Amino acid sequence: MNAFQLFKAEMGKLAEKKTVLISVVLMLLVPLTYAAILLSSKAGPRDNIDNLPVAVVNNDKGAELNGSQIQVGDDLVKELKASKTLGWEFVTSEEADRGIKDNKYYMVVEIPEDFSENVTSVLEPSPKKAQLKFRQNEGLHFMGATVTDSAIETIKAQLNTKVTETYTKTLFAQLGQVNDGFKEAADGSKQINDGSGQLKDGTGQILTSLNEKSADIAKLADGAKQLNAGTGELLNNLKGKSGDINKLAAGAQELNAGTGTLLNSLTGKSGDINKLAAGAQELNAGTGQLVQALTDQQGDVAKLINGAKTLETGANTLNAGAGEVLNGLKGAKVGSEKLYAGLTQQLIPGSQQLAAGVAEAKIGVEESINQMKELRDGLLRINQAVLEGSPIKQTLNQMITMLNQSLADEVVNAKQAKLEQLKQGAEKLRDGLDVEKGDFGKGLVSLNSGLNALVDGQTRVSEGANQLAQGAAQVSFGNQQLVGTLATNAKKLHAGATQIKDGNVQVANGWKELTVGATALHAGTTQIKDGNAQVASGWSQLTAGATKLHDGSSQISNGNQSVKEGWTQLTDGVTQVDEGLLKLKDGSSELMTGLQGGAESTEQLKVSDNNIKMFAEPVDVDSEVLNAYPYYRDSNAPYILSLALFVGVLIMSLVVSFEKPAVAPASGLALFAGKTLKLGVLAIIQAIVLSLFVLFGLGMHVENGVMLILFSIFVSLTFLMIVLFLVAAAGNIGRFIALAFILLQVQTTGTSLPIDMLPESIRTLSNFLPLTYSIDAFRNIIILGDLGSVFADMFILLIYLAVFAVLAFIVFTVKYKNHADTSDEQPQLTT
């Protein structure tokens, strides 16, 4: 059968049963229903925003500016009450805190106490910015937070305008004071001009006197300079020799100090020398006692050696026993670990599987009972339709009787009770073996942990026993060496101590003789020191007198030189002052003229309220909106229409068969063509119904209505090819892939955000998704009117249509052999 005949058969099967026909009609209305629900409302996201509750707290105490009281907070409250931008509620701080805590308010606007005061600080050295506090409860709704964000900017702009007006009024008020200052300054500059003329006459007389006395001042400075040179030569001669005198006195003093130190050291250490000699004698006596004690205690040392050997033998025995205990505990630990592994790897998973299996079996039995009840109810309905006395009715009665006996309450309850007991027993077994909940599992974990602790402890005991055995052997060996060397070394120590005693006696005698000689040497150096100190003192006094003389002459010379230079500078300064006073007189005259002109200019400056408003709001925005949407729904229409057509095709795959033919086809091409023609007609009807509803049912404004109908048909056919390929290739899995495919495109094709605002990776992905181009084309058809962009989008979608049509044709050709023997198919509503 060729493709056209197959198409006629497919369409004929759809009209055979009313239930199937009704299902198809309802399926064709799915896109219309979808669009009607989402596009009927004309409300926008910013409609009714005056219902959003926003609390306003005015704590502003006001302030005084140039003698006038200002209340910026009260002015803002009046403006908010007059506006309907949001649902303003004017409350106290406590009510606002409680309301935002209870999620009553979307935002709280708080005007602080010092708001007006900070506004008036504009002309202060450290002005303060007026701060308005906002608290948003974004968790109530993100769109609500967006609306309150724009309200914040509006309030900020209003306050900026208000503050600028206040600043401007203050500034122009100050300009009035500047005018008065200009007048006063002009009067003062006239007085300065008169006084500078009188001052110049006086400086001329002073300059004449200074020039006459300058020659006498120069002679006085030269004589003082010669006197200073003579006293300088005298002072240099005295200072040249003072170093040698000081070195002589210092050397004598160091020599005396050295001999004193030597004498003190000899005298101070004589007691230590005597103690050293006495200590050497005590050392000699002590070493003798040590030698005698070692000789007397040889018997006790032998006992110590024998005891150390006994300790070594016991330590070895203890070490061997500890090793045997450790090996036994390790064996018990291995057994416990095997038991724990069997529990966790086999018993516990097995018990869990058993409990799960019993639970599944219980569910399966309950499902079988429900299915038997449904079968009984179905047989009852069939039985009512069968004539009395027929063999079929007798058979049906027998089957219904058997089912009633099997579904009796006592039988069903008994089976369910046994299954419940079996389920509880399996769960108890599973819980008892659980290592965290069951007693057996917990006990096995505790046993395993205890054995691990015992093994670790016995390991440390074994190591300690081994160390004890080694230490005992070392003690035994050391005692033997000690007995051999202690006596010999003690005798050597006694002999050395005797030699030290004799040497220290000789040192004590020599030290006494050295102390006597040092005493005589120190007496001679003391006399030398005293003589040189007197010479140095006299030389210092002579130098000090010459220094004072030279300082005095230097002061005279410097003073006269300073007088000479100062007289010259004074003459030059008076000359400059005289010239400056002439300039001052000319400048003050110009200043007086300028200040008078400034006073006249500022006096002409008159400012009105209109001027102040111009300063506060110098810019007006002349804005124009191109291609504006009549309603908010129109902006979502491209996305809703694309999604409605795709969902309509997907629902179609559940109502109408996408795979099996109504009759046996002649070829794979005939099978593909027949199915495509039938499904294409349904897809076209869906698109036309949807387009007409949008144009006439919703009355939506569209730039090109004919293009809307044609493009809707084109998009519907494109989506049909995509779904046809997926369903024909994978059945229900293909439907799931189609659903996932459309969900993937919801946030990646410019629905909630423009594609340009998406991350780079998602922007790249959107270039390969068909919804991107269907949405863009619908947007151009509905509002932008750019047919060039529409045809560009249709070209991309045509590629999708062709590619998936080819893929679907390949799938139908491959499956043709499996469908070769199929002669009939009853399309039915699948669930």
mmCIF file with all atom_site columns, N, CA, C and O in Angstrom, residues 656-674:
data_model
loop_
_atom_site.group_PDB
_atom_site.id
_atom_site.type_symbol
_atom_site.label_atom_id
_atom_site.label_alt_id
_atom_site.label_comp_id
_atom_site.label_asym_id
_atom_site.label_entity_id
_atom_site.label_seq_id
_atom_site.pdbx_PDB_ins_code
_atom_site.Cartn_x
_atom_site.Cartn_y
_atom_site.Cartn_z
_atom_site.occupancy
_atom_site.B_iso_or_equiv
_atom_site.pdbx_formal_charge
_atom_site.auth_seq_id
_atom_site.auth_comp_id
_atom_site.auth_asym_id
_atom_site.auth_atom_id
_atom_site.pdbx_PDB_model_num
ATOM 1  N N  . VAL A 1 656 ? -2.011 9.621  19.644 1.00 0.00 ? 656 VAL A N  1
ATOM 2  C CA . VAL A 1 656 ? -1.973 9.018  18.305 1.00 0.00 ? 656 VAL A CA 1
ATOM 3  C C  . VAL A 1 656 ? -0.679 8.222  18.173 1.00 0.00 ? 656 VAL A C  1
ATOM 4  O O  . VAL A 1 656 ? 0.381  8.670  18.613 1.00 0.00 ? 656 VAL A O  1
ATOM 5  N N  . SER A 1 657 ? -0.769 7.056  17.546 1.00 0.00 ? 657 SER A N  1
ATOM 6  C CA . SER A 1 657 ? 0.408  6.210  17.396 1.00 0.00 ? 657 SER A CA 1
ATOM 7  C C  . SER A 1 657 ? 1.421  6.865  16.467 1.00 0.00 ? 657 SER A C  1
ATOM 8  O O  . SER A 1 657 ? 1.083  7.290  15.363 1.00 0.00 ? 657 SER A O  1
ATOM 9  N N  . PHE A 1 658 ? 2.675  6.941  16.916 1.00 0.00 ? 658 PHE A N  1
ATOM 10 C CA . PHE A 1 658 ? 3.762  7.484  16.116 1.00 0.00 ? 658 PHE A CA 1
ATOM 11 C C  . PHE A 1 658 ? 4.594  6.386  15.468 1.00 0.00 ? 658 PHE A C  1
ATOM 12 O O  . PHE A 1 658 ? 5.537  6.694  14.733 1.00 0.00 ? 658 PHE A O  1
ATOM 13 N N  . GLU A 1 659 ? 4.265  5.087  15.730 1.00 0.00 ? 659 GLU A N  1
ATOM 14 C CA . GLU A 1 659 ? 5.153  4.019  15.281 1.00 0.00 ? 659 GLU A CA 1
ATOM 15 C C  . GLU A 1 659 ? 4.442  3.015  14.363 1.00 0.00 ? 659 GLU A C  1
ATOM 16 O O  . GLU A 1 659 ? 4.800  2.861  13.198 1.00 0.00 ? 659 GLU A O  1
ATOM 17 N N  . LYS A 1 660 ? 3.416  2.319  14.867 1.00 0.00 ? 660 LYS A N  1
ATOM 18 C CA . LYS A 1 660 ? 2.796  1.231  14.119 1.00 0.00 ? 660 LYS A CA 1
ATOM 19 C C  . LYS A 1 660 ? 1.814  1.787  13.082 1.00 0.00 ? 660 LYS A C  1
ATOM 20 O O  . LYS A 1 660 ? 1.029  2.687  13.379 1.00 0.00 ? 660 LYS A O  1
ATOM 21 N N  . PRO A 1 661 ? 1.788  1.220  11.872 1.00 0.00 ? 661 PRO A N  1
ATOM 22 C CA . PRO A 1 661 ? 0.863  1.688  10.832 1.00 0.00 ? 661 PRO A CA 1
ATOM 23 C C  . PRO A 1 661 ? -0.522 1.079  11.021 1.00 0.00 ? 661 PRO A C  1
ATOM 24 O O  . PRO A 1 661 ? -0.700 0.046  11.658 1.00 0.00 ? 661 PRO A O  1
ATOM 25 N N  . ALA A 1 662 ? -1.510 1.735  10.431 1.00 0.00 ? 662 ALA A N  1
ATOM 26 C CA . ALA A 1 662 ? -2.881 1.218  10.503 1.00 0.00 ? 662 ALA A CA 1
ATOM 27 C C  . ALA A 1 662 ? -3.036 -0.031 9.643  1.00 0.00 ? 662 ALA A C  1
ATOM 28 O O  . ALA A 1 662 ? -3.776 -0.960 9.986  1.00 0.00 ? 662 ALA A O  1
ATOM 29 N N  . VAL A 1 663 ? -2.344 -0.071 8.506  1.00 0.00 ? 663 VAL A N  1
ATOM 30 C CA . VAL A 1 663 ? -2.342 -1.238 7.609  1.00 0.00 ? 663 VAL A CA 1
ATOM 31 C C  . VAL A 1 663 ? -0.907 -1.492 7.181  1.00 0.00 ? 663 VAL A C  1
ATOM 32 O O  . VAL A 1 663 ? -0.028 -0.646 7.377  1.00 0.00 ? 663 VAL A O  1
ATOM 33 N N  . ALA A 1 664 ? -0.696 -2.617 6.568  1.00 0.00 ? 664 ALA A N  1
ATOM 34 C CA . ALA A 1 664 ? 0.664  -2.982 6.153  1.00 0.00 ? 664 ALA A CA 1
ATOM 35 C C  . ALA A 1 664 ? 1.137  -2.043 5.049  1.00 0.00 ? 664 ALA A C  1
ATOM 36 O O  . ALA A 1 664 ? 0.481  -1.911 4.018  1.00 0.00 ? 664 ALA A O  1
ATOM 37 N N  . PRO A 1 665 ? 2.296  -1.357 5.232  1.00 0.00 ? 665 PRO A N  1
ATOM 38 C CA . PRO A 1 665 ? 2.798  -0.448 4.198  1.00 0.00 ? 665 PRO A CA 1
ATOM 39 C C  . PRO A 1 665 ? 3.530  -1.209 3.108  1.00 0.00 ? 665 PRO A C  1
ATOM 40 O O  . PRO A 1 665 ? 3.977  -2.341 3.298  1.00 0.00 ? 665 PRO A O  1
ATOM 41 N N  . ALA A 1 666 ? 3.689  -0.554 1.959  1.00 0.00 ? 666 ALA A N  1
ATOM 42 C CA . ALA A 1 666 ? 4.403  -1.182 0.852  1.00 0.00 ? 666 ALA A CA 1
ATOM 43 C C  . ALA A 1 666 ? 5.907  -1.085 1.019  1.00 0.00 ? 666 ALA A C  1
ATOM 44 O O  . ALA A 1 666 ? 6.649  -1.909 0.494  1.00 0.00 ? 666 ALA A O  1
ATOM 45 N N  . SER A 1 667 ? 6.367  -0.089 1.746  1.00 0.00 ? 667 SER A N  1
ATOM 46 C CA . SER A 1 667 ? 7.813  0.110  1.935  1.00 0.00 ? 667 SER A CA 1
ATOM 47 C C  . SER A 1 667 ? 8.038  0.998  3.156  1.00 0.00 ? 667 SER A C  1
ATOM 48 O O  . SER A 1 667 ? 7.090  1.548  3.739  1.00 0.00 ? 667 SER A O  1
ATOM 49 N N  . GLY A 1 668 ? 9.337  1.105  3.532  1.00 0.00 ? 668 GLY A N  1
ATOM 50 C CA . GLY A 1 668 ? 9.682  1.990  4.636  1.00 0.00 ? 668 GLY A CA 1
ATOM 51 C C  . GLY A 1 668 ? 9.359  3.429  4.303  1.00 0.00 ? 668 GLY A C  1
ATOM 52 O O  . GLY A 1 668 ? 8.929  4.208  5.175  1.00 0.00 ? 668 GLY A O  1
ATOM 53 N N  . LEU A 1 669 ? 9.535  3.833  3.034  1.00 0.00 ? 669 LEU A N  1
ATOM 54 C CA . LEU A 1 669 ? 9.201  5.203  2.629  1.00 0.00 ? 669 LEU A CA 1
ATOM 55 C C  . LEU A 1 669 ? 7.708  5.450  2.744  1.00 0.00 ? 669 LEU A C  1
ATOM 56 O O  . LEU A 1 669 ? 7.266  6.521  3.200  1.00 0.00 ? 669 LEU A O  1
ATOM 57 N N  . ALA A 1 670 ? 6.902  4.452  2.349  1.00 0.00 ? 670 ALA A N  1
ATOM 58 C CA . ALA A 1 670 ? 5.455  4.606  2.456  1.00 0.00 ? 670 ALA A CA 1
ATOM 59 C C  . ALA A 1 670 ? 5.029  4.720  3.908  1.00 0.00 ? 670 ALA A C  1
ATOM 60 O O  . ALA A 1 670 ? 4.146  5.515  4.261  1.00 0.00 ? 670 ALA A O  1
ATOM 61 N N  . LEU A 1 671 ? 5.689  3.913  4.795  1.00 0.00 ? 671 LEU A N  1
ATOM 62 C CA . LEU A 1 671 ? 5.380  3.983  6.231  1.00 0.00 ? 671 LEU A CA 1
ATOM 63 C C  . LEU A 1 671 ? 5.690  5.368  6.783  1.00 0.00 ? 671 LEU A C  1
ATOM 64 O O  . LEU A 1 671 ? 4.867  5.982  7.480  1.00 0.00 ? 671 LEU A O  1
ATOM 65 N N  . PHE A 1 672 ? 6.872  5.898  6.421  1.00 0.00 ? 672 PHE A N  1
ATOM 66 C CA . PHE A 1 672 ? 7.271  7.227  6.897  1.00 0.00 ? 672 PHE A CA 1
ATOM 67 C C  . PHE A 1 672 ? 6.356  8.312  6.338  1.00 0.00 ? 672 PHE A C  1
ATOM 68 O O  . PHE A 1 672 ? 5.886  9.209  7.063  1.00 0.00 ? 672 PHE A O  1
ATOM 69 N N  . ALA A 1 673 ? 6.075  8.232  5.044  1.00 0.00 ? 673 ALA A N  1
ATOM 70 C CA . ALA A 1 673 ? 5.261  9.271  4.410  1.00 0.00 ? 673 ALA A CA 1
ATOM 71 C C  . ALA A 1 673 ? 3.832  9.252  4.942  1.00 0.00 ? 673 ALA A C  1
ATOM 72 O O  . ALA A 1 673 ? 3.232  10.303 5.200  1.00 0.00 ? 673 ALA A O  1
ATOM 73 N N  . GLY A 1 674 ? 3.260  8.042  5.136  1.00 0.00 ? 674 GLY A N  1
ATOM 74 C CA . GLY A 1 674 ? 1.899  7.956  5.642  1.00 0.00 ? 674 GLY A CA 1
ATOM 75 C C  . GLY A 1 674 ? 1.767  8.541  7.039  1.00 0.00 ? 674 GLY A C  1
ATOM 76 O O  . GLY A 1 674 ? 0.836  9.297  7.346  1.00 0.00 ? 674 GLY A O  1
#
